[in-house]
Amino acid sequence: MTDVVVVGAGMAGASAAWALARRGRSVLLVDRFARGHDRGSSHGAERIFRFGYTEPAYVQLAQESLAGWHELQAAAGAPLLHLTGVVDHGDAGELAEMTAACESVGIRVETLTGAEASARWPGLRFEGDVVHQPDAGRVDADRTLIACWEQAAAAGAALRFDAPVRTVRRDGDGVEVTIGDEVVRAGVAVVAAAGWTAALVEPDVADALVPPITVTAETCAWFRPTVGPWPSFIHRGADVGYGLGSPDGLVKVGLHGSGPVIEPDARPADVPGAVGALEGYARAWVPGVEPTAVRSVVCLFASTATDDFVLDRLGPVVVGVGFGGHGFKFAPAVGDRLANLADEALGLGDAGSRPFAAARLTGRVARPGSWR
């Protein structure tokens, strides 16, 4: 018997295990794949850290995560958050909404003309005006996962990899989690298993907490830079281009939501034409790199129709799902929110309002090309 079983050791599950363990809860963190695997969405060296959303709830969540990033990197003994800045350009309406949302909660933003931005960041070509977030940048993804796992274990959590969960079922006032042929009893289950989540929980829990999830195979490529410096960058429009500097000195480029729909267990080794499309984007918009990809990778995005994610609870089952390629920046805050919901189920606190509840997605309209 344990307080909490956390299913899925990617960004959401790892951060939840860390949050719960440092509160003194007994925690078992399980993942169906090997430690450090590349079968989901949380592997790789780098992710963008930004405040630039059109919706204040996400801006506030990014702001809320800052204390956790500083705490985690202090515990890890190495920097995980790098304030290289983020520049957004493209759709003027989205930029105006994003600027207003940031300013409403006190986030610093700076608006430049395209010419001013090109003089400052000659490696990029810009469409229209540019909004700069100087207090944003990138986080080190793989090192963040390791830090969460290690800090959770140091606080007493048990970690099990290569441990496939078959079912999560409510039982009395707790849950039974079937891991292989073993049944583990717990007070609460936190399920953060991306596109596999709905199949693991009972149908009524899935209906209540897990909106339809589309899994896509997304390709990113890395290019050799010829100039610098390199902020993280987002090009907003019908097709969303993005990129950032990587710890090894290359520049990562992607096209958000451009990959084919797949089943989560059917990730291809490569997507035909995807690297060519990224090389074409680099030639058009990233003149400061050699436009031949040095390497590429395919990862999974598990997204809702609106790119919103869910942090919610039904009885002793807590769900974190739908992060769809934009959740990593929030990792410490996501872990704390999931831990609050688990504590509420254990009778150890009140999670308060649920700005990321599943019910809020009802009637929401997708914004093509947007990351909310």
PDB file of N, CA and C in Angstrom, residues 26-59:
ATOM      1  N   SER A  26       4.224   8.837   0.304  1.00  0.00           N
ATOM      2  CA  SER A  26       4.870   7.653  -0.248  1.00  0.00           C
ATOM      3  C   SER A  26       4.422   7.515  -1.701  1.00  0.00           C
ATOM      4  N   VAL A  27       5.397   7.395  -2.606  1.00  0.00           N
ATOM      5  CA  VAL A  27       5.147   7.486  -4.040  1.00  0.00           C
ATOM      6  C   VAL A  27       5.810   6.324  -4.761  1.00  0.00           C
ATOM      7  N   LEU A  28       5.074   5.740  -5.697  1.00  0.00           N
ATOM      8  CA  LEU A  28       5.636   4.792  -6.650  1.00  0.00           C
ATOM      9  C   LEU A  28       5.447   5.383  -8.051  1.00  0.00           C
ATOM     10  N   LEU A  29       6.556   5.649  -8.744  1.00  0.00           N
ATOM     11  CA  LEU A  29       6.522   6.172 -10.112  1.00  0.00           C
ATOM     12  C   LEU A  29       6.846   5.034 -11.059  1.00  0.00           C
ATOM     13  N   VAL A  30       5.953   4.762 -12.026  1.00  0.00           N
ATOM     14  CA  VAL A  30       6.154   3.643 -12.951  1.00  0.00           C
ATOM     15  C   VAL A  30       6.054   4.118 -14.391  1.00  0.00           C
ATOM     16  N   ASP A  31       6.833   3.479 -15.250  1.00  0.00           N
ATOM     17  CA  ASP A  31       6.792   3.780 -16.682  1.00  0.00           C
ATOM     18  C   ASP A  31       6.934   2.480 -17.444  1.00  0.00           C
ATOM     19  N   ARG A  32       6.200   2.361 -18.528  1.00  0.00           N
ATOM     20  CA  ARG A  32       6.213   1.100 -19.276  1.00  0.00           C
ATOM     21  C   ARG A  32       7.508   0.887 -20.051  1.00  0.00           C
ATOM     22  N   PHE A  33       8.258   1.973 -20.307  1.00  0.00           N
ATOM     23  CA  PHE A  33       9.471   1.877 -21.100  1.00  0.00           C
ATOM     24  C   PHE A  33      10.712   2.036 -20.223  1.00  0.00           C
ATOM     25  N   ALA A  34      11.877   1.881 -20.835  1.00  0.00           N
ATOM     26  CA  ALA A  34      13.144   1.986 -20.110  1.00  0.00           C
ATOM     27  C   ALA A  34      13.405   3.434 -19.685  1.00  0.00           C
ATOM     28  N   ARG A  35      14.198   3.586 -18.646  1.00  0.00           N
ATOM     29  CA  ARG A  35      14.609   4.908 -18.185  1.00  0.00           C
ATOM     30  C   ARG A  35      15.292   5.665 -19.342  1.00  0.00           C
ATOM     31  N   GLY A  36      14.860   6.909 -19.569  1.00  0.00           N
ATOM     32  CA  GLY A  36      15.452   7.727 -20.628  1.00  0.00           C
ATOM     33  C   GLY A  36      15.016   7.354 -22.033  1.00  0.00           C
ATOM     34  N   HIS A  37      13.880   6.674 -22.169  1.00  0.00           N
ATOM     35  CA  HIS A  37      13.427   6.225 -23.493  1.00  0.00           C
ATOM     36  C   HIS A  37      13.016   7.401 -24.380  1.00  0.00           C
ATOM     37  N   ASP A  38      12.852   7.099 -25.677  1.00  0.00           N
ATOM     38  CA  ASP A  38      12.444   8.125 -26.647  1.00  0.00           C
ATOM     39  C   ASP A  38      11.095   7.795 -27.278  1.00  0.00           C
ATOM     40  N   ARG A  39      10.240   7.073 -26.557  1.00  0.00           N
ATOM     41  CA  ARG A  39       8.977   6.605 -27.116  1.00  0.00           C
ATOM     42  C   ARG A  39       7.815   7.573 -26.878  1.00  0.00           C
ATOM     43  N   GLY A  40       8.062   8.678 -26.183  1.00  0.00           N
ATOM     44  CA  GLY A  40       6.979   9.605 -25.864  1.00  0.00           C
ATOM     45  C   GLY A  40       7.277  11.010 -26.343  1.00  0.00           C
ATOM     46  N   SER A  41       7.085  11.982 -25.449  1.00  0.00           N
ATOM     47  CA  SER A  41       7.198  13.386 -25.824  1.00  0.00           C
ATOM     48  C   SER A  41       8.202  14.159 -24.986  1.00  0.00           C
ATOM     49  N   SER A  42       8.839  13.531 -24.014  1.00  0.00           N
ATOM     50  CA  SER A  42       9.644  14.280 -23.047  1.00  0.00           C
ATOM     51  C   SER A  42      11.148  14.100 -23.228  1.00  0.00           C
ATOM     52  N   HIS A  43      11.571  13.300 -24.215  1.00  0.00           N
ATOM     53  CA  HIS A  43      13.003  13.072 -24.393  1.00  0.00           C
ATOM     54  C   HIS A  43      13.641  14.233 -25.169  1.00  0.00           C
ATOM     55  N   GLY A  44      14.943  14.212 -25.232  1.00  0.00           N
ATOM     56  CA  GLY A  44      15.661  15.254 -25.957  1.00  0.00           C
ATOM     57  C   GLY A  44      16.267  16.273 -25.016  1.00  0.00           C
ATOM     58  N   ALA A  45      17.126  17.114 -25.565  1.00  0.00           N
ATOM     59  CA  ALA A  45      17.953  17.987 -24.738  1.00  0.00           C
ATOM     60  C   ALA A  45      17.293  19.299 -24.362  1.00  0.00           C
ATOM     61  N   GLU A  46      16.385  19.834 -25.181  1.00  0.00           N
ATOM     62  CA  GLU A  46      15.957  21.207 -24.989  1.00  0.00           C
ATOM     63  C   GLU A  46      14.475  21.412 -25.311  1.00  0.00           C
ATOM     64  N   ARG A  47      13.888  22.404 -24.626  1.00  0.00           N
ATOM     65  CA  ARG A  47      12.527  22.857 -24.900  1.00  0.00           C
ATOM     66  C   ARG A  47      12.473  24.379 -24.711  1.00  0.00           C
ATOM     67  N   ILE A  48      11.540  25.016 -25.396  1.00  0.00           N
ATOM     68  CA  ILE A  48      11.354  26.456 -25.232  1.00  0.00           C
ATOM     69  C   ILE A  48      10.685  26.734 -23.887  1.00  0.00           C
ATOM     70  N   PHE A  49      11.177  27.745 -23.194  1.00  0.00           N
ATOM     71  CA  PHE A  49      10.490  28.280 -22.018  1.00  0.00           C
ATOM     72  C   PHE A  49       9.985  29.670 -22.395  1.00  0.00           C
ATOM     73  N   ARG A  50       8.675  29.871 -22.332  1.00  0.00           N
ATOM     74  CA  ARG A  50       8.100  31.144 -22.747  1.00  0.00           C
ATOM     75  C   ARG A  50       6.878  31.470 -21.905  1.00  0.00           C
ATOM     76  N   PHE A  51       6.568  32.744 -21.868  1.00  0.00           N
ATOM     77  CA  PHE A  51       5.324  33.225 -21.272  1.00  0.00           C
ATOM     78  C   PHE A  51       4.295  33.544 -22.348  1.00  0.00           C
ATOM     79  N   GLY A  52       4.692  33.515 -23.610  1.00  0.00           N
ATOM     80  CA  GLY A  52       3.912  34.072 -24.705  1.00  0.00           C
ATOM     81  C   GLY A  52       2.709  33.256 -25.120  1.00  0.00           C
ATOM     82  N   TYR A  53       1.628  33.414 -24.372  1.00  0.00           N
ATOM     83  CA  TYR A  53       0.342  32.804 -24.703  1.00  0.00           C
ATOM     84  C   TYR A  53      -0.694  33.912 -24.843  1.00  0.00           C
ATOM     85  N   THR A  54      -1.750  33.605 -25.563  1.00  0.00           N
ATOM     86  CA  THR A  54      -2.838  34.583 -25.704  1.00  0.00           C
ATOM     87  C   THR A  54      -3.821  34.502 -24.552  1.00  0.00           C
ATOM     88  N   GLU A  55      -3.679  33.471 -23.709  1.00  0.00           N
ATOM     89  CA  GLU A  55      -4.611  33.250 -22.603  1.00  0.00           C
ATOM     90  C   GLU A  55      -3.891  33.429 -21.268  1.00  0.00           C
ATOM     91  N   PRO A  56      -4.359  34.350 -20.408  1.00  0.00           N
ATOM     92  CA  PRO A  56      -3.642  34.635 -19.165  1.00  0.00           C
ATOM     93  C   PRO A  56      -3.397  33.422 -18.276  1.00  0.00           C
ATOM     94  N   ALA A  57      -4.284  32.413 -18.295  1.00  0.00           N
ATOM     95  CA  ALA A  57      -4.090  31.247 -17.420  1.00  0.00           C
ATOM     96  C   ALA A  57      -2.771  30.548 -17.716  1.00  0.00           C
ATOM     97  N   TYR A  58      -2.390  30.469 -18.986  1.00  0.00           N
ATOM     98  CA  TYR A  58      -1.126  29.837 -19.334  1.00  0.00           C
ATOM     99  C   TYR A  58       0.057  30.741 -18.994  1.00  0.00           C
ATOM    100  N   VAL A  59      -0.097  32.034 -19.205  1.00  0.00           N
ATOM    101  CA  VAL A  59       0.963  32.968 -18.818  1.00  0.00           C
ATOM    102  C   VAL A  59       1.225  32.857 -17.319  1.00  0.00           C
TER     103      VAL A  59
END
